PDB file of C-alpha atoms in Angstrom:
ATOM      1  CA  MET A   1     -16.158   4.672 -20.919  1.00 69.00           C
ATOM      2  CA  ASN A   2     -15.799   1.089 -22.137  1.00 80.00           C
ATOM      3  CA  ASP A   3     -12.803   2.169 -24.233  1.00 91.00           C
ATOM      4  CA  ILE A   4     -11.178   3.698 -21.144  1.00 91.00           C
ATOM      5  CA  LYS A   5     -11.812   0.525 -19.161  1.00 94.00           C
ATOM      6  CA  ASP A   6     -10.320  -1.612 -21.929  1.00 96.00           C
ATOM      7  CA  ILE A   7      -7.176   0.530 -21.903  1.00 95.00           C
ATOM      8  CA  CYS A   8      -6.855   0.312 -18.122  1.00 96.00           C
ATOM      9  CA  VAL A   9      -7.417  -3.444 -18.071  1.00 96.00           C
ATOM     10  CA  ARG A  10      -4.776  -3.851 -20.769  1.00 96.00           C
ATOM     11  CA  LYS A  11      -2.266  -1.674 -18.913  1.00 95.00           C
ATOM     12  CA  LEU A  12      -2.725  -3.622 -15.680  1.00 96.00           C
ATOM     13  CA  SER A  13      -2.829  -7.079 -17.290  1.00 96.00           C
ATOM     14  CA  LYS A  14       0.708  -8.189 -16.494  1.00 92.00           C
ATOM     15  CA  PRO A  15       2.382 -11.499 -15.699  1.00 93.00           C
ATOM     16  CA  ARG A  16       2.037 -12.454 -12.051  1.00 90.00           C
ATOM     17  CA  GLN A  17       4.460 -10.795  -9.679  1.00 89.00           C
ATOM     18  CA  ASP A  18       7.518 -12.916  -8.875  1.00 90.00           C
ATOM     19  CA  MET A  19       6.897 -13.203  -5.138  1.00 92.00           C
ATOM     20  CA  GLU A  20      10.120 -15.112  -4.423  1.00 93.00           C
ATOM     21  CA  LYS A  21      12.185 -12.309  -5.920  1.00 93.00           C
ATOM     22  CA  SER A  22      10.027  -9.629  -4.298  1.00 92.00           C
ATOM     23  CA  ASN A  23      10.203 -11.211  -0.836  1.00 93.00           C
ATOM     24  CA  ALA A  24      13.983 -11.618  -1.069  1.00 94.00           C
ATOM     25  CA  MET A  25      14.281  -7.876  -1.719  1.00 92.00           C
ATOM     26  CA  TRP A  26      11.868  -6.844   1.052  1.00 92.00           C
ATOM     27  CA  ASN A  27      13.478  -9.228   3.540  1.00 95.00           C
ATOM     28  CA  LYS A  28      16.750  -7.358   2.978  1.00 95.00           C
ATOM     29  CA  ARG A  29      15.082  -3.967   3.471  1.00 91.00           C
ATOM     30  CA  ALA A  30      12.935  -4.887   6.478  1.00 93.00           C
ATOM     31  CA  ARG A  31      15.224  -3.311   9.093  1.00 92.00           C
ATOM     32  CA  GLU A  32      15.356  -0.115   7.050  1.00 91.00           C
ATOM     33  CA  PHE A  33      11.555   0.095   7.002  1.00 89.00           C
ATOM     34  CA  ARG A  34      11.378  -0.748  10.700  1.00 91.00           C
ATOM     35  CA  LYS A  35      13.489   2.358  11.348  1.00 89.00           C
ATOM     36  CA  ILE A  36      11.075   4.433   9.244  1.00 85.00           C
ATOM     37  CA  SER A  37       8.131   2.990  11.181  1.00 85.00           C
ATOM     38  CA  SER A  38       9.733   3.795  14.519  1.00 83.00           C
ATOM     39  CA  ASN A  39      10.572   7.380  13.528  1.00 79.00           C
ATOM     40  CA  ALA A  40       7.303   8.148  11.729  1.00 71.00           C
ATOM     41  CA  GLY A  41       5.713  11.422  12.841  1.00 69.00           C
ATOM     42  CA  ASN A  42       2.782  13.227  11.263  1.00 71.00           C
ATOM     43  CA  ASP A  43       1.745  11.618   8.012  1.00 84.00           C
ATOM     44  CA  GLN A  44      -0.495  13.262   5.410  1.00 86.00           C
ATOM     45  CA  VAL A  45      -1.492   9.882   3.994  1.00 88.00           C
ATOM     46  CA  PHE A  46      -2.853   8.566   7.258  1.00 93.00           C
ATOM     47  CA  ASP A  47      -4.308  11.914   8.293  1.00 92.00           C
ATOM     48  CA  LEU A  48      -6.365  11.952   5.097  1.00 91.00           C
ATOM     49  CA  PHE A  49      -7.602   8.397   5.691  1.00 94.00           C
ATOM     50  CA  ARG A  50      -8.502   9.209   9.292  1.00 93.00           C
ATOM     51  CA  ALA A  51     -10.456  12.267   8.123  1.00 93.00           C
ATOM     52  CA  LYS A  52     -12.425  10.201   5.590  1.00 91.00           C
ATOM     53  CA  ALA A  53     -13.116   7.042   7.602  1.00 94.00           C
ATOM     54  CA  GLU A  54     -14.691   6.214  10.933  1.00 93.00           C
ATOM     55  CA  LEU A  55     -12.022   3.879  12.284  1.00 97.00           C
ATOM     56  CA  LYS A  56     -12.874   3.144  15.918  1.00 97.00           C
ATOM     57  CA  GLY A  57     -14.312  -0.339  16.207  1.00 97.00           C
ATOM     58  CA  ARG A  58     -14.131  -0.882  12.439  1.00 98.00           C
ATOM     59  CA  SER A  59     -12.307  -3.769  10.801  1.00 98.00           C
ATOM     60  CA  VAL A  60      -9.432  -2.717   8.557  1.00 98.00           C
ATOM     61  CA  ILE A  61      -6.990  -4.784   6.509  1.00 98.00           C
ATOM     62  CA  ASP A  62      -3.637  -3.104   5.839  1.00 98.00           C
ATOM     63  CA  ILE A  63      -2.492  -4.710   2.597  1.00 98.00           C
ATOM     64  CA  GLY A  64       1.282  -4.742   2.365  1.00 96.00           C
ATOM     65  CA  CYS A  65       1.653  -3.626   5.979  1.00 97.00           C
ATOM     66  CA  GLY A  66       5.454  -3.867   5.861  1.00 95.00           C
ATOM     67  CA  ALA A  67       7.130  -3.143   9.186  1.00 96.00           C
ATOM     68  CA  GLY A  68       3.883  -2.031  10.796  1.00 96.00           C
ATOM     69  CA  ARG A  69       3.997   1.734  10.321  1.00 94.00           C
ATOM     70  CA  TYR A  70       0.315   2.162   9.473  1.00 96.00           C
ATOM     71  CA  LEU A  71      -0.845  -0.952  11.285  1.00 97.00           C
ATOM     72  CA  LYS A  72       0.209   0.681  14.559  1.00 96.00           C
ATOM     73  CA  ARG A  73      -1.584   3.922  13.688  1.00 96.00           C
ATOM     74  CA  LEU A  74      -4.743   2.026  12.818  1.00 97.00           C
ATOM     75  CA  LEU A  75      -4.619   0.265  16.173  1.00 97.00           C
ATOM     76  CA  ASP A  76      -3.960   3.603  17.901  1.00 96.00           C
ATOM     77  CA  GLU A  77      -7.221   4.873  16.388  1.00 96.00           C
ATOM     78  CA  GLY A  78      -9.134   1.940  17.865  1.00 97.00           C
ATOM     79  CA  ALA A  79      -9.550   0.058  14.595  1.00 97.00           C
ATOM     80  CA  LEU A  80      -9.799  -3.734  14.566  1.00 97.00           C
ATOM     81  CA  ALA A  81      -6.801  -3.808  12.287  1.00 98.00           C
ATOM     82  CA  GLU A  82      -5.087  -6.737  10.632  1.00 98.00           C
ATOM     83  CA  GLY A  83      -2.054  -6.760   8.364  1.00 98.00           C
ATOM     84  CA  LEU A  84      -1.205  -8.643   5.200  1.00 98.00           C
ATOM     85  CA  GLU A  85       2.477  -9.000   4.372  1.00 97.00           C
ATOM     86  CA  PRO A  86       4.266 -11.716   2.361  1.00 97.00           C
ATOM     87  CA  SER A  87       7.808 -10.863   3.544  1.00 97.00           C
ATOM     88  CA  VAL A  88       8.630 -13.010   6.569  1.00 96.00           C
ATOM     89  CA  GLU A  89      11.249 -10.554   7.820  1.00 97.00           C
ATOM     90  CA  MET A  90       8.836  -7.616   7.450  1.00 97.00           C
ATOM     91  CA  VAL A  91       6.270  -9.497   9.554  1.00 97.00           C
ATOM     92  CA  ARG A  92       8.898 -10.115  12.224  1.00 96.00           C
ATOM     93  CA  GLN A  93       9.862  -6.445  12.276  1.00 96.00           C
ATOM     94  CA  ALA A  94       6.195  -5.397  12.379  1.00 96.00           C
ATOM     95  CA  ARG A  95       5.486  -7.596  15.407  1.00 96.00           C
ATOM     96  CA  ASP A  96       8.572  -6.272  17.152  1.00 95.00           C
ATOM     97  CA  HIS A  97       7.581  -2.667  16.343  1.00 95.00           C
ATOM     98  CA  LEU A  98       4.089  -3.237  17.757  1.00 96.00           C
ATOM     99  CA  SER A  99       5.532  -4.877  20.887  1.00 95.00           C
ATOM    100  CA  GLN A 100       7.848  -1.919  21.424  1.00 94.00           C
ATOM    101  CA  SER A 101       4.801   0.366  21.025  1.00 93.00           C
ATOM    102  CA  GLY A 102       2.911  -1.303  23.872  1.00 94.00           C
ATOM    103  CA  TYR A 103       0.844  -3.838  21.927  1.00 95.00           C
ATOM    104  CA  ASP A 104       0.987  -7.601  22.251  1.00 92.00           C
ATOM    105  CA  GLY A 105       2.849  -8.141  18.993  1.00 82.00           C
ATOM    106  CA  THR A 106       2.195 -11.863  19.032  1.00 85.00           C
ATOM    107  CA  SER A 107      -1.592 -11.481  19.184  1.00 91.00           C
ATOM    108  CA  ILE A 108      -1.976  -8.916  16.386  1.00 94.00           C
ATOM    109  CA  VAL A 109      -3.227 -10.669  13.245  1.00 96.00           C
ATOM    110  CA  ILE A 110      -0.733 -10.354  10.381  1.00 97.00           C
ATOM    111  CA  HIS A 111      -1.428 -12.700   7.484  1.00 97.00           C
ATOM    112  CA  SER A 112       1.875 -13.859   6.021  1.00 95.00           C
ATOM    113  CA  ALA A 113       0.800 -14.292   2.405  1.00 94.00           C
ATOM    114  CA  ALA A 114       0.829 -12.609  -0.976  1.00 95.00           C
ATOM    115  CA  PHE A 115      -2.413 -10.836  -1.839  1.00 96.00           C
ATOM    116  CA  GLN A 116      -3.092 -13.126  -4.799  1.00 93.00           C
ATOM    117  CA  ASP A 117      -2.991 -16.094  -2.384  1.00 94.00           C
ATOM    118  CA  PHE A 118      -4.972 -14.375   0.383  1.00 95.00           C
ATOM    119  CA  ALA A 119      -8.320 -16.107   0.910  1.00 92.00           C
ATOM    120  CA  PRO A 120     -10.085 -14.513   3.907  1.00 93.00           C
ATOM    121  CA  GLU A 121     -13.404 -15.876   5.109  1.00 90.00           C
ATOM    122  CA  LYS A 122     -14.733 -12.384   5.820  1.00 95.00           C
ATOM    123  CA  LYS A 123     -14.921  -8.879   4.448  1.00 97.00           C
ATOM    124  CA  TYR A 124     -13.454  -5.813   6.108  1.00 98.00           C
ATOM    125  CA  ASP A 125     -15.045  -2.427   6.669  1.00 98.00           C
ATOM    126  CA  TYR A 126     -12.038  -0.743   5.089  1.00 98.00           C
ATOM    127  CA  VAL A 127      -9.187  -1.831   2.851  1.00 98.00           C
ATOM    128  CA  PHE A 128      -6.042   0.270   3.336  1.00 98.00           C
ATOM    129  CA  ILE A 129      -3.289   0.124   0.710  1.00 97.00           C
ATOM    130  CA  SER A 130      -0.204   2.331   0.797  1.00 94.00           C
ATOM    131  CA  ASN A 131       2.455   2.125  -1.915  1.00 91.00           C
ATOM    132  CA  SER A 132       1.792  -1.526  -2.625  1.00 93.00           C
ATOM    133  CA  PRO A 133       2.220  -3.212  -6.020  1.00 92.00           C
ATOM    134  CA  VAL A 134      -1.099  -5.064  -5.554  1.00 95.00           C
ATOM    135  CA  ILE A 135      -2.849  -2.238  -7.445  1.00 95.00           C
ATOM    136  CA  SER A 136      -0.584  -2.811 -10.452  1.00 94.00           C
ATOM    137  CA  TYR A 137      -2.194  -6.124 -11.434  1.00 95.00           C
ATOM    138  CA  TYR A 138      -5.689  -6.308 -12.861  1.00 96.00           C
ATOM    139  CA  GLU A 139      -6.241  -9.791 -11.387  1.00 95.00           C
ATOM    140  CA  ASN A 140      -6.241  -8.086  -7.960  1.00 96.00           C
ATOM    141  CA  TYR A 141      -8.758  -5.377  -8.865  1.00 97.00           C
ATOM    142  CA  PRO A 142     -12.033  -7.322  -8.397  1.00 96.00           C
ATOM    143  CA  ARG A 143     -10.663  -8.988  -5.266  1.00 96.00           C
ATOM    144  CA  ILE A 144      -9.825  -5.616  -3.697  1.00 97.00           C
ATOM    145  CA  ILE A 145     -13.338  -4.355  -4.497  1.00 96.00           C
ATOM    146  CA  ASP A 146     -14.946  -7.475  -3.056  1.00 96.00           C
ATOM    147  CA  LEU A 147     -12.916  -7.282   0.159  1.00 97.00           C
ATOM    148  CA  ALA A 148     -14.341  -3.946   1.370  1.00 97.00           C
ATOM    149  CA  ARG A 149     -17.736  -3.294   2.943  1.00 96.00           C
ATOM    150  CA  ARG A 150     -17.454   0.458   3.478  1.00 96.00           C
ATOM    151  CA  GLY A 151     -14.499   1.802   1.552  1.00 95.00           C
ATOM    152  CA  ILE A 152     -11.058   1.458   0.002  1.00 96.00           C
ATOM    153  CA  PHE A 153      -8.168   3.833   0.642  1.00 97.00           C
ATOM    154  CA  ILE A 154      -5.166   3.774  -1.685  1.00 95.00           C
ATOM    155  CA  SER A 155      -2.063   5.925  -1.617  1.00 93.00           C
ATOM    156  CA  SER A 156       0.621   5.641  -4.249  1.00 90.00           C
ATOM    157  CA  TRP A 157       3.489   7.607  -5.717  1.00 85.00           C
ATOM    158  CA  LEU A 158       2.775   9.109  -9.116  1.00 82.00           C
ATOM    159  CA  LYS A 159       6.393  10.118  -9.602  1.00 77.00           C
ATOM    160  CA  ILE A 160       9.481  10.728  -7.526  1.00 78.00           C
ATOM    161  CA  LYS A 161      12.063  12.986  -9.106  1.00 79.00           C
ATOM    162  CA  ASP A 162      15.478  12.746  -7.484  1.00 84.00           C
ATOM    163  CA  LEU A 163      17.951  15.260  -8.916  1.00 87.00           C
ATOM    164  CA  PHE A 164      20.924  13.665  -7.140  1.00 87.00           C
ATOM    165  CA  LEU A 165      20.011  10.221  -8.460  1.00 85.00           C
ATOM    166  CA  GLU A 166      19.605  11.640 -11.964  1.00 88.00           C
ATOM    167  CA  LYS A 167      23.060  13.221 -11.798  1.00 90.00           C
ATOM    168  CA  ILE A 168      24.668   9.936 -10.731  1.00 91.00           C
ATOM    169  CA  ALA A 169      22.783   7.982 -13.414  1.00 90.00           C
ATOM    170  CA  ALA A 170      23.841  10.481 -16.103  1.00 92.00           C
ATOM    171  CA  GLY A 171      27.478  10.043 -15.049  1.00 93.00           C
ATOM    172  CA  LEU A 172      27.090   6.275 -15.442  1.00 94.00           C
ATOM    173  CA  GLY A 173      25.295   6.628 -18.765  1.00 93.00           C
ATOM    174  CA  ARG A 174      22.178   4.977 -17.357  1.00 91.00           C
ATOM    175  CA  ALA A 175      18.547   5.918 -16.850  1.00 85.00           C
ATOM    176  CA  PRO A 176      17.647   6.379 -13.162  1.00 79.00           C
ATOM    177  CA  HIS A 177      15.286   3.871 -11.582  1.00 70.00           C
ATOM    178  CA  THR A 178      12.443   5.825 -10.013  1.00 66.00           C
ATOM    179  CA  HIS A 179       9.328   4.925  -8.036  1.00 62.00           C
ATOM    180  CA  GLY A 180       5.744   5.548  -8.975  1.00 62.00           C
ATOM    181  CA  GLY A 181       3.803   5.381 -12.189  1.00 78.00           C
ATOM    182  CA  CYS A 182       0.379   5.536 -13.745  1.00 87.00           C
ATOM    183  CA  ASP A 183      -0.990   2.315 -12.254  1.00 92.00           C
ATOM    184  CA  ILE A 184      -2.918   4.251  -9.606  1.00 92.00           C
ATOM    185  CA  VAL A 185      -4.492   6.333 -12.407  1.00 92.00           C
ATOM    186  CA  TYR A 186      -5.524   3.188 -14.284  1.00 94.00           C
ATOM    187  CA  PHE A 187      -6.965   1.765 -11.056  1.00 95.00           C
ATOM    188  CA  MET A 188      -8.986   4.922 -10.382  1.00 94.00           C
ATOM    189  CA  ASN A 189     -10.317   4.977 -13.933  1.00 94.00           C
ATOM    190  CA  LEU A 190     -11.435   1.358 -13.547  1.00 96.00           C
ATOM    191  CA  LEU A 191     -13.426   2.431 -10.502  1.00 95.00           C
ATOM    192  CA  LEU A 192     -15.049   5.240 -12.484  1.00 94.00           C
ATOM    193  CA  ALA A 193     -15.818   2.914 -15.394  1.00 94.00           C
ATOM    194  CA  ASP A 194     -17.517   0.505 -12.974  1.00 95.00           C
ATOM    195  CA  GLY A 195     -19.753   3.195 -11.516  1.00 94.00           C
ATOM    196  CA  TYR A 196     -17.788   4.173  -8.420  1.00 93.00           C
ATOM    197  CA  TYR A 197     -16.963   7.800  -7.641  1.00 90.00           C
ATOM    198  CA  PRO A 198     -13.621   7.928  -5.822  1.00 89.00           C
ATOM    199  CA  ASP A 199     -12.121  11.002  -4.224  1.00 88.00           C
ATOM    200  CA  PHE A 200      -8.793  11.678  -5.893  1.00 86.00           C
ATOM    201  CA  TRP A 201      -6.305  13.831  -4.002  1.00 85.00           C
ATOM    202  CA  THR A 202      -2.763  14.677  -5.073  1.00 84.00           C
ATOM    203  CA  ASN A 203       0.056  16.315  -3.198  1.00 81.00           C
ATOM    204  CA  VAL A 204       3.342  17.750  -4.479  1.00 81.00           C
ATOM    205  CA  SER A 205       6.148  17.956  -1.956  1.00 79.00           C
ATOM    206  CA  HIS A 206       9.757  19.074  -2.206  1.00 77.00           C
ATOM    207  CA  ARG A 207      12.504  17.926   0.129  1.00 75.00           C
ATOM    208  CA  GLU A 208      16.156  18.853   0.290  1.00 74.00           C
ATOM    209  CA  GLU A 209      18.727  16.836   2.207  1.00 68.00           C
TER     210      GLU A 209
END
């Protein structure tokens, strides 16, 4: 098990994320993600979390809350939810989305900071992470563990295969840029190596547009 942990630590030991570059990209995409948040219907990710966790009255930190998609759903479930989001434009869109949903968007706590700079004075019952690069850096691993009192929920793409994108890339003589990867697997194996026993659930979905 120590060998597995060493491999996982090595795979996730990367240079610090360039937050200036990352925030510039997410600031540009904030309105796009606001539209997704506003049109979000049933969601298997959140439904699974809701089935596993007792949310009403519990404190939850949504790491990488983006435009507020899951932050709203957490609040809808009665959770004492807070967000963490380094993109200033994403935070603005999240507050606006919450205001349009009937919440006082100005009073909802959204910490405008990168996770590596986040220094809360308290722990949370649950840590919720959905498709966030924070799990891709080993320096964040012990901090994520230390932040949760009751549990950690992580969702992440393993792989997205886009046949249309592949066809375009082949025509340009380039490799397609896809989302996902093995970082979530390395993270889960670190948990196992440290004596935790996480539930691991995968879903394969096909969509045609």
